[in-house]
Tab-separated table of C-alpha atoms in Angstrom:
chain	number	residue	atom	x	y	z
A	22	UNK	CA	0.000	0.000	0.000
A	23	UNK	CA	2.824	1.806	0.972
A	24	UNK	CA	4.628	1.569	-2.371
A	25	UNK	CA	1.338	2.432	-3.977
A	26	UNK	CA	0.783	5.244	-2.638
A	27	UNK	CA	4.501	6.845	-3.585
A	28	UNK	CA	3.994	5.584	-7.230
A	29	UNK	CA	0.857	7.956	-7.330
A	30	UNK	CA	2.554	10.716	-6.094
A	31	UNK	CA	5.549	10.059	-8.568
A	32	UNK	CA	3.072	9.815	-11.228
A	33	UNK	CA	2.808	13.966	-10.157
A	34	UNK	CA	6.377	14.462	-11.359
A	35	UNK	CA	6.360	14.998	-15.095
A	36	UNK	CA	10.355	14.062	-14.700
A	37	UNK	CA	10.427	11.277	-13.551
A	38	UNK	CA	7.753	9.873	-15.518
A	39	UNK	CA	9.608	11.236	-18.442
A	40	UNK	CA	12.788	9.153	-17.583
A	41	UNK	CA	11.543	5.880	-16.328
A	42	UNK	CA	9.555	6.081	-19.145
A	43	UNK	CA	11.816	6.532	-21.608
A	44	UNK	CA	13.836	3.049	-22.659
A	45	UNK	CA	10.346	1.459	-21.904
A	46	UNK	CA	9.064	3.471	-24.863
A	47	UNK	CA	11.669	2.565	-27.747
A	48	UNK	CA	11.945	-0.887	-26.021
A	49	UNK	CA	8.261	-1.667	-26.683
A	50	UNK	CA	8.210	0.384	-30.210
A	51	UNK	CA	10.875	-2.228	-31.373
A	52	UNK	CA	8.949	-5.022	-30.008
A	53	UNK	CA	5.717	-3.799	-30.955
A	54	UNK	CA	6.830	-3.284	-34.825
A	55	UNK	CA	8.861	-7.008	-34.935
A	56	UNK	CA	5.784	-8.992	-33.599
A	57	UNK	CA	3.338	-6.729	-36.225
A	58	UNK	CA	5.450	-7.720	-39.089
A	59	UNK	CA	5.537	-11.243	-38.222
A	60	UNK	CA	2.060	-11.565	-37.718
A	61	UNK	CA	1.294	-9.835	-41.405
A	62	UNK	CA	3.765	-11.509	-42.982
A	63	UNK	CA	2.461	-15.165	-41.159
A	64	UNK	CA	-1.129	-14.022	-41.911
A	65	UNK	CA	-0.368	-12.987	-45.460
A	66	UNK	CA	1.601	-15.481	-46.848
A	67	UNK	CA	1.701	-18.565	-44.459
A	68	UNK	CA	-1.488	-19.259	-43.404
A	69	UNK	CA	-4.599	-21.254	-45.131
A	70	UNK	CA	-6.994	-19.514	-46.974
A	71	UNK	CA	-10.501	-19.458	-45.963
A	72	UNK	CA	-12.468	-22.296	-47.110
A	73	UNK	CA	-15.598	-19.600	-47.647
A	74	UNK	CA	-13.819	-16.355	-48.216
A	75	UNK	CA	-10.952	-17.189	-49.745
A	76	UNK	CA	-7.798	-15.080	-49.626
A	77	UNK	CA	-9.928	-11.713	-49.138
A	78	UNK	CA	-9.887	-12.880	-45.210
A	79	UNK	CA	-6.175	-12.471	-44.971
A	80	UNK	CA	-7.510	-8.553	-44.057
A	81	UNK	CA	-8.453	-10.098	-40.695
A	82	UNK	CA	-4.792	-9.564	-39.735
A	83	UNK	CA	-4.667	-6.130	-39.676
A	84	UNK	CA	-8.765	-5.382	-39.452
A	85	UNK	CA	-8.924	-7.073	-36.008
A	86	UNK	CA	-5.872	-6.235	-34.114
A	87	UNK	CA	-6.790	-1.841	-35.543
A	88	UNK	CA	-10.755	-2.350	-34.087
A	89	UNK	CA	-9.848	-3.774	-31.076
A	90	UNK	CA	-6.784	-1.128	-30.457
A	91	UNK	CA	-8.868	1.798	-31.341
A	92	UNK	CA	-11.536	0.567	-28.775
A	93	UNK	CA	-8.747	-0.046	-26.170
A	94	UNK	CA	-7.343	3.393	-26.647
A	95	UNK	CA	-10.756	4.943	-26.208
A	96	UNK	CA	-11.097	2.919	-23.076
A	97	UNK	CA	-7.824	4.462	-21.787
A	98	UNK	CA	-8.188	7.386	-23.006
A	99	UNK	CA	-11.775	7.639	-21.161
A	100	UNK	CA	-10.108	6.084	-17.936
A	101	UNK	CA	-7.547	9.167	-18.387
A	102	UNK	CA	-10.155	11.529	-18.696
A	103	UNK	CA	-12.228	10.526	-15.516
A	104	UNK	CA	-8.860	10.704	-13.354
A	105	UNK	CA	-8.090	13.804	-14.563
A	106	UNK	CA	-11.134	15.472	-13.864
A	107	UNK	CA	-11.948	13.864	-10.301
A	108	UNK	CA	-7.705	14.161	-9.299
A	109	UNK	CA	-6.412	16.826	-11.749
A	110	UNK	CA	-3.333	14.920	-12.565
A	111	UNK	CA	-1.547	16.703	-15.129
A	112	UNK	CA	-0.339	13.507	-16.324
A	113	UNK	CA	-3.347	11.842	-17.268
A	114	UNK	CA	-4.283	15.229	-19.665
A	115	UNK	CA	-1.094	14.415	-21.455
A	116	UNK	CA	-2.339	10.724	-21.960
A	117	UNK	CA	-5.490	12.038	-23.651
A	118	UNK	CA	-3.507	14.414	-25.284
A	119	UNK	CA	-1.118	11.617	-26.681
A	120	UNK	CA	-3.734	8.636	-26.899
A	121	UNK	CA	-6.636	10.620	-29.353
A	122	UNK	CA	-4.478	11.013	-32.393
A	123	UNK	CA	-3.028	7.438	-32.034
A	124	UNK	CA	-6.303	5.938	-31.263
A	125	UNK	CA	-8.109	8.099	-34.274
A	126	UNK	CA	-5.273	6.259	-36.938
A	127	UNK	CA	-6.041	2.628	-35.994
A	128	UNK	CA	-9.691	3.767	-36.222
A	129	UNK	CA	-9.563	4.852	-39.800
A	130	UNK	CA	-7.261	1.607	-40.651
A	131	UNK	CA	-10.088	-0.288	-39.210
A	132	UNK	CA	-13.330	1.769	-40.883
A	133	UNK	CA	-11.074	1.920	-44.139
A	134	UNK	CA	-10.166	-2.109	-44.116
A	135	UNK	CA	-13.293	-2.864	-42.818
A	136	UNK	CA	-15.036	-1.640	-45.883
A	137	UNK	CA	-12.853	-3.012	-48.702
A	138	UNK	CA	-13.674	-6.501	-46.829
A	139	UNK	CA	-17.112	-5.848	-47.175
A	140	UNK	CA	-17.091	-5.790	-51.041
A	141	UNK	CA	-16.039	-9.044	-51.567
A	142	UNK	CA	-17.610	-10.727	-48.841
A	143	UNK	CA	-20.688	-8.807	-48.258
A	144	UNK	CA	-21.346	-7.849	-51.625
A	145	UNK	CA	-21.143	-3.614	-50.212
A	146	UNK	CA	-18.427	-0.862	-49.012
A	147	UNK	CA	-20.424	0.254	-46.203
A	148	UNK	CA	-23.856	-0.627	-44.484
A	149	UNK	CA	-25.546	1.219	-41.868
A	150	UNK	CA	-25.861	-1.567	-39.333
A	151	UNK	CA	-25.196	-1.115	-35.704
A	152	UNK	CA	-21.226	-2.343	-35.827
A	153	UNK	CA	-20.128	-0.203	-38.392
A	154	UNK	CA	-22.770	2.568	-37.146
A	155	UNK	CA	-21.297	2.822	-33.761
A	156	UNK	CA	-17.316	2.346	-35.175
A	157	UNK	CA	-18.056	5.431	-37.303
A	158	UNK	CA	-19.556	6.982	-33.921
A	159	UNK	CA	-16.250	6.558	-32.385
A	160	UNK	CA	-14.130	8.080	-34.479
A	161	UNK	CA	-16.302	11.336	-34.635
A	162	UNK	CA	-15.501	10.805	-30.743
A	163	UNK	CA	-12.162	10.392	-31.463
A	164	UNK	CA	-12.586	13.499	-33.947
A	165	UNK	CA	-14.304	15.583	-30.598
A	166	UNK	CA	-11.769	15.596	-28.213
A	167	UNK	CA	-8.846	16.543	-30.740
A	168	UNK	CA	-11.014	19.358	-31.867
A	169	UNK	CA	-11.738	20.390	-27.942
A	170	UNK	CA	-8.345	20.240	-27.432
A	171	UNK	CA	-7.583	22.750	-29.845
A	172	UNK	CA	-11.068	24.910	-29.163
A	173	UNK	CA	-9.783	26.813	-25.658
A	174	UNK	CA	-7.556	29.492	-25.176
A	175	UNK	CA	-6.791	27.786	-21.836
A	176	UNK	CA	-5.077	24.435	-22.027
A	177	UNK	CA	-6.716	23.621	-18.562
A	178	UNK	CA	-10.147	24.662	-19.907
A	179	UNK	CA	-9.591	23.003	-22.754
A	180	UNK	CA	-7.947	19.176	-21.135
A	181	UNK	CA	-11.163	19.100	-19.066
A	182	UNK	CA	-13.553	19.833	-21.720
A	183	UNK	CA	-12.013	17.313	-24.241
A	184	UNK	CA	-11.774	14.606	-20.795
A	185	UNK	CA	-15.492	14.916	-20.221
A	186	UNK	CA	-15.891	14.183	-24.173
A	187	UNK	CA	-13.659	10.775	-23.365
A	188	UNK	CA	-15.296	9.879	-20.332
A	189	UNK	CA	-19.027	10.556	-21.903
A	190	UNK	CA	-18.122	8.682	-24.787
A	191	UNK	CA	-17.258	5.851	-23.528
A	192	UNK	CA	-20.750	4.340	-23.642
A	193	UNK	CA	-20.177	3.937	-26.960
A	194	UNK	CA	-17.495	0.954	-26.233
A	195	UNK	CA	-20.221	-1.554	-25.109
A	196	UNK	CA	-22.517	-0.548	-28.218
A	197	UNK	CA	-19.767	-1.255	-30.271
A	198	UNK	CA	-18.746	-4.302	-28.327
A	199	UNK	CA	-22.173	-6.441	-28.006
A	200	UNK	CA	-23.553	-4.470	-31.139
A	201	UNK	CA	-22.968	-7.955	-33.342
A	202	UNK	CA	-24.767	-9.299	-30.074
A	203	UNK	CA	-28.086	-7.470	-29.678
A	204	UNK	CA	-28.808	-6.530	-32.965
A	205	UNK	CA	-28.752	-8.279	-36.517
A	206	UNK	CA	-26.112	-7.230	-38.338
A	207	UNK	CA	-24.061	-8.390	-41.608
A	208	UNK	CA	-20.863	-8.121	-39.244
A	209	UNK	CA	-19.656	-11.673	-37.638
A	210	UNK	CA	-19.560	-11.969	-34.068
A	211	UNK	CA	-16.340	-11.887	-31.973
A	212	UNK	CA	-13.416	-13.509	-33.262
A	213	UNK	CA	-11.793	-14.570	-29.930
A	214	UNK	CA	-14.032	-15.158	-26.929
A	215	UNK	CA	-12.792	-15.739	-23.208
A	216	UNK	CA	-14.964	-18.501	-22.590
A	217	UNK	CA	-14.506	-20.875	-25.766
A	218	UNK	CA	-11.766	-22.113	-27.894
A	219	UNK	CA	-11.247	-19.900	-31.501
A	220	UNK	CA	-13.052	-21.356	-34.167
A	221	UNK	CA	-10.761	-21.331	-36.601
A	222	UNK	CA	-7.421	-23.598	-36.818
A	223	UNK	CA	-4.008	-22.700	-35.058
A	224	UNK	CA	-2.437	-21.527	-38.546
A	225	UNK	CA	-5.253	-19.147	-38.530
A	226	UNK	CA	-5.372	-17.594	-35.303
A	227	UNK	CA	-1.655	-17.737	-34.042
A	228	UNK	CA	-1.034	-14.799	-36.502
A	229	UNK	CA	-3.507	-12.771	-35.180
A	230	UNK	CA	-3.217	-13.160	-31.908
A	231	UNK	CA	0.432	-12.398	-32.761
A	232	UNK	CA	-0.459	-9.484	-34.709
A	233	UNK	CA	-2.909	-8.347	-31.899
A	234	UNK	CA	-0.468	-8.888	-28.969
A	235	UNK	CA	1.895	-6.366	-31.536
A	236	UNK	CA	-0.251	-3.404	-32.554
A	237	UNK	CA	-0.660	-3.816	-27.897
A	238	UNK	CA	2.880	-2.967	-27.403
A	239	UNK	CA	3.373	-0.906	-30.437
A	240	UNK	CA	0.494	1.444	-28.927
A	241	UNK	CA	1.773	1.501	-26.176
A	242	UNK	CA	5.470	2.373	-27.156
A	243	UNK	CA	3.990	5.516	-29.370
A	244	UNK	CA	1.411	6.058	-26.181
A	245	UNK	CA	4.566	6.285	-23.849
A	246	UNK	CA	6.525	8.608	-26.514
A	247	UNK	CA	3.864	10.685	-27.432
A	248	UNK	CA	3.602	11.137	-23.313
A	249	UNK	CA	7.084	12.027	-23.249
A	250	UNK	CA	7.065	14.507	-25.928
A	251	UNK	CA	3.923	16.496	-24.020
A	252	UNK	CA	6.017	16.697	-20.911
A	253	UNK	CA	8.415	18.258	-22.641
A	254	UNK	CA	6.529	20.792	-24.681
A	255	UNK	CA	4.970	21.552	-20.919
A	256	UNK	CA	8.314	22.084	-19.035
A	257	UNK	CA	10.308	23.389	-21.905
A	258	UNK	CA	10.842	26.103	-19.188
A	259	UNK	CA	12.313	24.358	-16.657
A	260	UNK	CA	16.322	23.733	-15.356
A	261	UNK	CA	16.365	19.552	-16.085
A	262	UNK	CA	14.726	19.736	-19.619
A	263	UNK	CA	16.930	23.268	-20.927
A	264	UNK	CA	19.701	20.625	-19.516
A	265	UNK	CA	18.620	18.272	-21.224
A	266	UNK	CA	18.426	19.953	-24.286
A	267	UNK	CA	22.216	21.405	-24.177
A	268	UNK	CA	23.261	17.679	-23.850
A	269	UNK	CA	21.937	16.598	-26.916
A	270	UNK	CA	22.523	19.566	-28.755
A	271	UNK	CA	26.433	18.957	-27.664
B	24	UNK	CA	3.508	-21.442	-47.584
B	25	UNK	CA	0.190	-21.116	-48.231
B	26	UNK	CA	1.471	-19.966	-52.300
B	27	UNK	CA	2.978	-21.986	-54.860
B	28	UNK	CA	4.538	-18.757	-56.480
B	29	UNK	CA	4.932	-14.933	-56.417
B	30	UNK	CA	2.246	-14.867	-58.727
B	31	UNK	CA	-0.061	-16.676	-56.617
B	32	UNK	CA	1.037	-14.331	-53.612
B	33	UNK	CA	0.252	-11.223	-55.309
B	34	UNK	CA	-2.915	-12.279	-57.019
B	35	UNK	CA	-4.617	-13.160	-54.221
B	36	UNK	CA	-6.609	-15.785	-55.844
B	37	UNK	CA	-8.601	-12.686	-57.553
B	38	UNK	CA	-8.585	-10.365	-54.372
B	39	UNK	CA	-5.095	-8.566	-54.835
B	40	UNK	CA	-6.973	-5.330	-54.875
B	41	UNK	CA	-8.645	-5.815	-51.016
B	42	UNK	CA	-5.732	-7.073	-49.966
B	43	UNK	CA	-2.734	-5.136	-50.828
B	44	UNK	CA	-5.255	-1.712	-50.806
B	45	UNK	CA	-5.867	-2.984	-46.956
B	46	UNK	CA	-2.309	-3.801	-46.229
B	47	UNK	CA	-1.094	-0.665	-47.557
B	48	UNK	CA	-3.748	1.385	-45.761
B	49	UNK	CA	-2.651	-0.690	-42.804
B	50	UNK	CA	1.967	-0.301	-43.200
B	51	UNK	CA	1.054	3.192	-43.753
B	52	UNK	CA	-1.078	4.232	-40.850
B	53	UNK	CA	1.228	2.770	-38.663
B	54	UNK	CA	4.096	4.219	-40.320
B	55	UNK	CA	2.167	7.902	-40.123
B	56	UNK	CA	1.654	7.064	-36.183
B	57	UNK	CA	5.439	6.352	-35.478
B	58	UNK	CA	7.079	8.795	-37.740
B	59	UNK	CA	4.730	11.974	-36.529
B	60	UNK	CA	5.477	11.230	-33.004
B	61	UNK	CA	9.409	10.594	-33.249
B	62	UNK	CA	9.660	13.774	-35.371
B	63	UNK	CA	7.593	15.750	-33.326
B	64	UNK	CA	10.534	15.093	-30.445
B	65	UNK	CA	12.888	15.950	-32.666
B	66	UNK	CA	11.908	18.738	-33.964
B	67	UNK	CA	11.008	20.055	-29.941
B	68	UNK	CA	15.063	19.523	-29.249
B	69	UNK	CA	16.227	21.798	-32.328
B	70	UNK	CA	13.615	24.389	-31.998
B	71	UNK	CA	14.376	24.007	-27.930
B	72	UNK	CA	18.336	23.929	-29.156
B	73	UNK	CA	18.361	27.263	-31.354
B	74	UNK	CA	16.170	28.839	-28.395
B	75	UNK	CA	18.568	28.369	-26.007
B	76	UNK	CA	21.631	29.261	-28.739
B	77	UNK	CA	19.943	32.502	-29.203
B	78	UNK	CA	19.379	33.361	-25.502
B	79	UNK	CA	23.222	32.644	-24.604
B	80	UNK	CA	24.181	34.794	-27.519
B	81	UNK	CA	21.965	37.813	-26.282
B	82	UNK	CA	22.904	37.228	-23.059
B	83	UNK	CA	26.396	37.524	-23.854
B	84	UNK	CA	25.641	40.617	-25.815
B	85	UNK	CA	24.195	42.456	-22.726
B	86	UNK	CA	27.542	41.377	-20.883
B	87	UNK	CA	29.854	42.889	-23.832
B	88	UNK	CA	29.396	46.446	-22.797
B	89	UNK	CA	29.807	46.265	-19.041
B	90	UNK	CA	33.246	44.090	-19.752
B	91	UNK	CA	34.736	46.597	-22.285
């Protein structure tokens, strides 16, 4: 409890978040990018095609691991927002700051991919069902708190108005989540569930969950950067980071 | 190998276009997310650097008189 209780009060200094964090973040951008490319490169050219689809499911690998990021990086980013408004941690504005425009990419990837599956297999680019309905909700979300970031003069004004945005928006996660669920819908249902064994054969899913497990630690490598770089921009003021600057300009 | 040859690879048995188009969509949205954020710390150090430069210079400036 003890130890607890002095990591949350670390978590106040901007510096020494900003160096702890720092190896973690190139660490897990290297490991992030490795296990993405193997699991593309296993998904793409090593596993079976599908005995319905074809090749046209070999999208999956990069379709899957993008949807379920961009809904984990809401969820964070939403998490974020609530602690910054009930604690007024500085840090977790920074990780809203850093998470949107990360989170917004893998959206698109997965609206964009998404679509271009649909021709071949659905026969359409885009239907107005409640999966892709409530996807394209989310990155309008996404869309939100960038722009309320940007829409106060105040940057405190403006980190609690975008964090109420996260935090509100956040129902949208379930609806997204059981929308395959509750409503009919073109969209299959989940690919991997907690309680069963994937349907599909090891050669199928060992890529993705490789691929998944990657775009993880990739995200969170650019999460941990992107975190690093607001610190700085925020204490470009202060003794350590003008020190820190001189050292690497020497 | 799930191909026989590059050809098969690349054709896709007849979906080459969703593929690659997703694929592409995919390297480069990742690519966009990494290289935005490791410039964007790069470019805070030189603009950070010159600041600094040009503050040391003025500074030095302001001393010139009194030490002549």
């Amino acid at each position: 409890m003890g130890r607890l209780k002095t990591l949350w009060h670390r978590l106040g200094s901007p510096r020494w978040f900003f160096e702890i964090s720092g190896p973690w973040a190139i660490g897990a951008l290297v490991v992030g990018l490795v296990c993405i490319a193997v699991g593309l490169v296993w998904g793409l050219a090593i596993a079976p095609p599908d005995y319905l689809q074809g090749n046209s499911f070999r999208i999956m690998y990069l379709h899957v691991p993008a949807a379920i990021l961009s809904e984990s990086c809401y969820i964070l980013m939403g998490l974020a927002g609530a602690v910054l408004l009930i604690w007024r941690m500085k840090l977790a504005d920074m990780v809203v700051a850093a998470a949107a425009p990360i989170g917004v990419v893998f959206c698109v990837i997965a609206l964009l991919t998404g679509s271009i599956w649909g021709r071949p297999t659905w026969g359409t680019w885009w239907v107005w069902d409640a999966r892709t309905t409530s996807m394209l909700v989310l990155l309008f979300l996404y869309f939100g708190v960038m722009a309320l970031r940007q829409a106060f003069p105040r940057e405190e004004t403006a980190g609690r108005a975008a964090a109420i945005l996260a935090v509100v928006g956040m129902i949208d996660i379930p609806i997204i989540k059981y929308s395959v669920d509750w409503w009919l819908t073109l969209h299959q249902t989940s690919t991997f569930k907690l309680t069963s064994a994937p349907s599909m054969p090891p050669q199928m899913y060992l890529p993705l969950l490789i691929s998944v497990l990657g775009f993880y630690v990739f995200f969170f490598g650019v999460l941990l950067f992107g975190v690093g770089n607001e610190i700085l921009r925020r204490e470009q003021r202060t003794q350590w980071v003008n020190d820190l600057v001189r050292s690497r300009a020497s | 190998m799930s191909f026989a040859s590059w050809h098969d690879f690349l054709y896709m048995g007849g979906h080459y276009l969703y593929v690659w188009s997703s694929y592409g969509i995919g390297v480069l949205g990742i690519a966009v997310t990494l290289i935005r954020t490791l410039r964007a710390r790069r470019r805070f150090f030189m603009e950070q650097g010159q600041r600094l430069r040009r503050q040391s210079i003025s500074a030095e400036a302001a001393d010139a008189p009194r030490s002549a």
